[in-house]
Coordinates of C-alpha atoms and ligand atoms in Angstrom, one line a residue:
M11 CA 184.6 114.2 152.8
K12 CA 182.0 117.2 153.0
P13 CA 178.7 116.3 151.4
T14 CA 177.3 118.5 148.8
L15 CA 173.9 120.1 147.8
P16 CA 174.2 121.8 144.4
G17 CA 170.5 123.0 144.1
L18 CA 166.9 122.2 144.0
H19 CA 165.9 118.5 142.9
H20 CA 162.1 118.9 143.0
V21 CA 159.4 120.8 144.5
T22 CA 156.2 119.0 145.7
A23 CA 152.9 120.6 146.1
I24 CA 149.1 119.5 146.5
T25 CA 146.3 119.7 143.8
G26 CA 142.6 119.0 144.1
H27 CA 142.2 118.5 140.2
A28 CA 144.6 116.0 138.7
Q29 CA 143.3 116.7 134.9
K30 CA 143.3 120.6 135.2
N31 CA 146.6 120.2 136.9
H32 CA 148.0 118.0 134.2
D33 CA 146.6 120.5 131.5
F34 CA 148.3 123.5 132.9
Y35 CA 151.6 122.2 133.9
T36 CA 151.9 120.0 130.3
E37 CA 150.0 122.5 127.9
T38 CA 150.1 125.9 129.4
L39 CA 153.8 125.6 130.9
G40 CA 154.8 123.0 128.3
L41 CA 156.6 120.7 130.6
R42 CA 156.6 116.9 130.0
M43 CA 154.9 114.5 132.4
V44 CA 157.9 112.6 133.2
K45 CA 155.8 110.0 135.7
L46 CA 152.5 109.2 136.5
T47 CA 152.2 107.0 139.6
V48 CA 150.4 107.0 143.3
N49 CA 151.4 108.5 146.3
F50 CA 153.5 105.9 148.0
D51 CA 152.2 106.8 151.5
D52 CA 148.5 106.9 150.2
P53 CA 148.1 104.9 146.9
S54 CA 144.4 106.3 146.8
S55 CA 146.0 109.7 145.4
Y56 CA 148.0 110.3 142.3
H57 CA 151.6 111.5 142.4
L58 CA 152.1 113.6 139.2
Y59 CA 155.9 114.3 138.2
Y60 CA 156.6 117.1 135.4
G61 CA 159.8 118.1 134.2
D62 CA 162.1 118.6 131.3
A63 CA 162.3 116.2 128.3
S64 CA 164.6 113.7 130.1
G65 CA 163.3 114.2 133.6
S66 CA 166.5 116.0 135.0
P67 CA 166.9 116.9 138.6
G68 CA 166.4 120.6 139.0
T69 CA 163.4 120.7 136.8
I70 CA 160.9 118.4 138.5
M71 CA 157.6 119.7 139.8
T72 CA 155.4 117.1 141.3
F73 CA 151.8 117.2 143.0
F74 CA 150.0 114.9 145.4
A75 CA 146.6 114.9 143.7
S76 CA 143.6 114.2 145.7
E77 CA 140.0 115.4 145.0
N78 CA 139.3 115.3 148.7
S79 CA 142.1 117.8 149.5
Y80 CA 140.7 121.0 151.0
P81 CA 142.1 124.4 149.7
G82 CA 145.0 125.4 151.7
R83 CA 146.2 128.8 152.8
I84 CA 149.9 129.8 151.6
G85 CA 151.6 131.7 154.6
A86 CA 154.4 131.5 157.2
G87 CA 156.4 128.3 157.6
Q88 CA 156.0 127.4 153.9
A89 CA 157.5 127.8 150.6
T90 CA 155.3 130.5 149.2
V91 CA 156.5 131.0 145.6
T92 CA 158.3 128.6 143.3
S93 CA 160.2 130.3 140.6
F94 CA 161.2 128.8 137.0
A95 CA 164.0 130.0 134.7
V96 CA 163.1 130.8 131.4
P97 CA 165.5 132.1 128.7
I98 CA 166.8 135.5 128.5
G99 CA 164.5 137.5 126.3
S100 CA 161.3 135.2 126.6
L101 CA 159.4 136.8 129.3
S102 CA 157.1 138.9 127.2
Y103 CA 156.4 135.7 125.2
W104 CA 155.5 134.1 128.5
K105 CA 153.3 137.0 129.8
N106 CA 151.0 136.9 126.5
R107 CA 150.9 133.0 126.7
L108 CA 149.8 132.9 130.2
E109 CA 147.4 135.8 129.8
S110 CA 146.0 134.4 126.5
S111 CA 145.5 130.9 128.5
G112 CA 143.4 132.8 131.3
F113 CA 146.1 133.1 133.7
P114 CA 146.7 136.8 134.8
V115 CA 150.5 137.5 135.5
K116 CA 151.8 140.2 137.9
Q117 CA 155.1 141.8 136.8
L118 CA 157.4 142.8 139.8
E119 CA 160.9 144.1 139.9
V120 CA 162.9 142.0 142.7
W121 CA 166.5 142.3 143.4
G122 CA 166.9 144.3 140.1
K123 CA 165.3 141.5 137.8
T124 CA 161.6 141.1 136.5
R125 CA 159.8 138.6 137.7
L126 CA 156.4 137.4 136.4
E127 CA 154.2 136.0 139.4
F128 CA 150.9 134.0 138.4
Q129 CA 148.9 131.2 139.9
D130 CA 148.3 127.6 138.8
P131 CA 144.5 126.4 138.6
D132 CA 144.7 125.6 142.3
G133 CA 146.1 128.9 143.3
L134 CA 149.7 127.8 144.0
R135 CA 152.0 130.8 143.5
L136 CA 154.4 130.3 140.7
A137 CA 156.9 132.8 139.0
L138 CA 159.1 133.1 135.8
V139 CA 162.4 135.0 135.8
E140 CA 164.9 135.2 132.9
E141 CA 167.9 133.1 133.7
G142 CA 170.3 131.4 131.0
E143 CA 170.0 130.9 127.1
G144 CA 167.6 128.9 124.9
E145 CA 164.7 129.1 122.7
R146 CA 161.5 129.5 125.1
D147 CA 161.0 126.6 127.2
I148 CA 161.2 126.7 131.0
R149 CA 164.7 125.6 131.8
G150 CA 163.9 124.2 135.2
F151 CA 163.9 125.8 138.6
A152 CA 165.5 129.2 139.5
G153 CA 164.6 129.4 143.1
V154 CA 162.2 129.3 146.0
T155 CA 160.6 131.7 148.4
L156 CA 160.2 130.9 151.9
A157 CA 158.0 132.7 154.4
Q158 CA 160.0 132.3 157.7
S159 CA 159.1 132.5 161.3
N160 CA 162.6 132.0 162.4
P161 CA 164.8 133.5 160.1
A162 CA 167.9 133.7 162.3
A163 CA 167.9 129.8 162.8
S164 CA 166.9 129.2 159.1
H165 CA 170.1 131.5 158.1
A166 CA 172.4 129.3 160.2
L167 CA 171.2 126.0 158.8
L168 CA 171.4 127.4 155.2
T169 CA 174.9 129.0 155.2
E170 CA 176.8 127.1 158.1
T171 CA 175.4 123.7 157.2
L172 CA 173.8 123.4 153.7
G173 CA 176.6 125.8 152.0
F174 CA 174.4 128.4 150.7
Q175 CA 175.9 131.9 150.2
L176 CA 174.2 135.0 151.3
E177 CA 173.9 137.6 148.4
E178 CA 171.6 140.0 149.4
N179 CA 170.2 141.3 152.7
T180 CA 167.4 143.9 153.5
A181 CA 165.1 143.8 157.0
E182 CA 162.5 142.1 155.1
R183 CA 164.3 139.6 152.7
K184 CA 167.4 137.7 152.5
F185 CA 168.7 136.2 148.9
Y186 CA 170.8 133.0 149.0
R187 CA 172.5 131.0 146.4
S188 CA 173.6 127.6 145.8
Q189 CA 175.5 126.3 142.8
T190 CA 172.3 126.0 140.7
S191 CA 169.2 127.4 142.5
W192 CA 168.5 130.5 144.8
L193 CA 166.5 130.7 148.1
E194 CA 164.9 133.7 149.3
L195 CA 163.8 134.0 152.9
A196 CA 160.9 136.6 153.6
S197 CA 161.2 137.5 157.2
D198 CA 157.8 139.1 157.4
P199 CA 155.6 135.9 156.8
G200 CA 152.3 137.2 158.2
A201 CA 149.5 134.5 159.0
P202 CA 150.8 130.8 159.4
G203 CA 150.3 128.7 156.3
R204 CA 147.7 125.7 156.0
M205 CA 148.6 122.6 154.0
G206 CA 146.2 121.8 151.4
S207 CA 145.7 122.1 147.7
G208 CA 147.6 125.2 146.1
T209 CA 150.2 125.0 149.0
V210 CA 153.8 123.4 148.7
H211 CA 154.3 120.2 150.6
H212 CA 158.0 120.1 150.7
I213 CA 161.4 121.4 149.0
A214 CA 163.9 118.7 147.7
W215 CA 167.5 119.7 147.6
R216 CA 169.8 117.3 145.2
T217 CA 172.7 115.5 146.3
P218 CA 175.0 113.3 143.8
D219 CA 174.6 109.7 145.5
D220 CA 174.0 107.6 148.3
A221 CA 177.4 108.3 150.0
N222 CA 176.6 112.1 149.9
Q223 CA 173.2 111.1 151.5
A224 CA 174.5 109.3 154.1
L225 CA 176.9 112.0 155.2
W226 CA 174.0 114.5 155.1
L227 CA 171.9 112.2 157.4
E228 CA 174.8 112.0 159.8
T229 CA 175.9 115.7 159.6
L230 CA 172.3 117.0 160.3
E231 CA 171.7 114.4 163.0
S232 CA 174.7 115.5 164.8
Q233 CA 173.5 119.1 164.9
G234 CA 170.3 117.9 166.6
Y235 CA 167.8 117.9 163.5
R236 CA 165.3 114.9 163.7
V237 CA 166.0 113.4 160.2
S238 CA 163.9 110.5 158.8
P239 CA 165.5 107.2 157.8
I240 CA 166.6 106.7 154.1
M241 CA 163.3 106.3 152.1
D242 CA 163.6 104.4 148.7
R243 CA 161.4 106.7 146.4
N244 CA 162.0 104.5 143.4
Y245 CA 163.4 107.5 141.4
F246 CA 165.6 108.9 144.1
H247 CA 166.5 108.0 147.8
S248 CA 165.3 110.5 150.2
I249 CA 165.9 111.9 153.8
Y250 CA 163.4 114.3 155.1
F251 CA 163.8 117.0 158.1
R252 CA 161.8 120.1 159.0
E253 CA 164.0 123.4 158.8
P254 CA 163.8 125.8 161.7
G255 CA 161.2 128.1 160.0
G256 CA 158.8 125.1 159.5
V257 CA 159.3 124.2 155.9
L258 CA 159.7 120.3 155.2
F259 CA 163.1 119.8 153.3
E260 CA 163.9 116.7 151.6
I261 CA 167.7 115.8 150.5
A262 CA 167.2 113.4 147.3
T263 CA 169.7 111.4 145.4
D264 CA 170.3 112.3 141.4
P265 CA 170.2 108.5 140.6
P266 CA 168.6 106.5 139.6
G267 CA 166.2 108.7 137.9
F268 CA 162.7 108.2 136.2
T269 CA 164.2 105.8 133.6
V270 CA 164.5 103.3 136.3
D271 CA 161.0 101.7 135.4
Q272 CA 160.2 103.1 132.0
P273 CA 162.1 104.0 128.7
L274 CA 162.8 107.7 128.1
E275 CA 160.2 107.8 125.3
E276 CA 157.5 106.1 127.5
L277 CA 157.9 108.4 130.4
G278 CA 154.5 109.6 131.9
K279 CA 152.4 107.9 129.2
K280 CA 150.6 105.4 131.9
L281 CA 150.3 104.6 135.3
V282 CA 153.4 103.0 136.9
L283 CA 153.2 101.4 140.3
P284 CA 156.2 100.4 142.7
A285 CA 156.5 96.6 142.9
W286 CA 154.9 96.3 146.3
L287 CA 151.8 98.1 144.8
E288 CA 151.7 96.0 141.5
P289 CA 149.5 93.1 143.1
S290 CA 146.8 96.0 143.9
R291 CA 146.9 97.5 140.4
E292 CA 143.2 97.1 139.8
K293 CA 141.8 98.3 142.9
I294 CA 144.0 101.2 143.0
Q295 CA 143.0 102.0 139.5
R296 CA 139.3 101.7 140.2
F297 CA 139.5 104.5 143.0
L298 CA 141.8 106.9 141.3
P299 CA 139.8 109.7 139.3
K300 CA 140.1 109.5 135.3
L301 CA 142.9 111.3 133.7
T302 CA 142.9 111.9 130.2
L303 CA 146.4 112.2 128.9
P304 CA 147.3 113.5 125.3
V305 CA 148.2 111.0 122.5
A306 CA 151.6 112.4 122.2
T307 CA 153.4 114.4 125.0
K308 CA 156.0 117.1 124.2
Ligands
ZN513 ZN1 159.9 114.7 147.7

């Protein structure tokens, strides 16, 4: 059996302001907070998850939120732009909505399509493109742009191992597609990026179940990649490895999902901790910055 990798599962970035971040992603972009928890590897900072109403894989933008994080620099070896899909015909609505909320947009033509680029409150680069039907709401991720220092090696990983198809190819950029997402490689990366607030920490690709993930682990290791052991992230099981251009990739299972520890209607309404951190709840909450959540989330 060949393991499958349909497209993006989540994108994780860093913010220095949990409240501003929350307000932007829920109010301005209209996403739902689907989990409020802490970084399992550093419980002194929040891990905020936003997505569609049911927290579907492929719609999940997450943030490590730490007031102590220094501003990063977007550059080579990083995911530089995260693009969301909005329904066909809705871009002018989004342009007005972002601009009237104080977020200037840049309108670009890329691969024959209009792309609205803007920045979140930390300076993280985001874009909206029209893909698919619907009213106005963000439909989930469209794709990601990576700035690469080693595009030839990344190309081999994407096409030969991960199953992406190369669709467009110029000297500066390559455009790949998987079943549900696209990936763009910019081969003119400029200065190296530096991790910090306003930068992407890692990109997670989805896989349907644990059996597929075990096969990915085996496949990647047999090709010489240094892959992490399988980690239990409560809402999915994950492996991590660095692709040849320097971007941290994760492969995350679709199950069990965000309703594993909260009913659907309660998602994101209060701080949830994994069982092993529950005994330290009081101490953890004392050190986390205050975060005001709206009475009713969308
Ligand atoms: Zn992740």
